[in-house]
Amino acid sequence: MRTIFAEYNPQCNSIDVYTSAGYMLRIDCWEAEKDLKTTPGSDCVLNELAINEPLEYTRLYLDENLQM
């Protein structure tokens, strides 16, 4: 599955990933981050990553490396 692009959806607080096969994957940021151990600073970094680098956020989430 080849990714075309990803974007942050502020209405749903999610990352929407669109593929060349016509599929859309939606990652709920709240669900993805609810079990992480975070500080106020790391929360800001996660928010910045989701908004400005949604493909990187998606890659980290799918690889289960979001805590890092």
C-alpha positions in Angstrom: 0.0 0.0 0.0 1.6 3.2 -1.1 0.9 6.4 0.9 -0.1 9.5 -1.1 -0.3 11.9 1.8 -1.4 12.4 5.4 -2.9 15.4 7.2 -3.9 16.4 10.7 -7.7 16.7 11.1 -8.3 19.2 13.9 -12.1 18.5 14.0 -11.5 14.8 15.0 -8.0 15.2 16.5 -6.8 12.6 14.2 -4.3 11.9 11.4 -6.0 11.0 8.1 -3.7 9.0 5.8 -4.8 8.6 2.2 -3.4 5.8 0.0 -3.0 5.3 -3.8 -5.4 2.3 -3.5 -8.2 4.6 -2.4 -8.1 3.8 1.3 -8.1 6.2 4.2 -6.6 5.3 7.5 -7.7 7.5 10.5 -5.5 7.5 13.6 -7.2 8.9 16.6 -4.5 10.9 18.4 -6.2 10.8 21.8 -6.4 6.9 21.6 -2.8 6.7 20.3 -1.4 8.8 23.2 -3.7 7.7 26.1 -1.3 5.1 27.5 1.9 7.1 27.0 3.9 8.5 29.9 4.2 12.1 29.0 5.2 15.5 30.4 3.8 18.8 29.4 6.9 19.3 27.1 6.5 15.9 25.4 2.8 16.6 24.9 3.7 19.7 23.0 6.2 17.8 20.9 3.6 15.2 20.0 1.1 17.9 19.1 3.7 19.6 16.9 4.6 16.3 15.3 0.9 15.4 14.5 0.2 18.9 13.0 3.4 19.5 11.1 4.7 16.0 10.3 1.6 13.7 10.2 3.5 11.0 8.1 6.2 10.8 10.7 3.6 10.6 13.5 1.9 7.8 11.6 5.1 5.9 11.1 6.0 6.1 14.8 2.5 5.0 15.8 2.4 2.1 13.4 5.9 1.0 14.4 4.8 1.3 18.1 7.6 3.8 18.8 5.5 6.8 19.7 6.7 6.7 23.3 10.3 7.4 22.1 
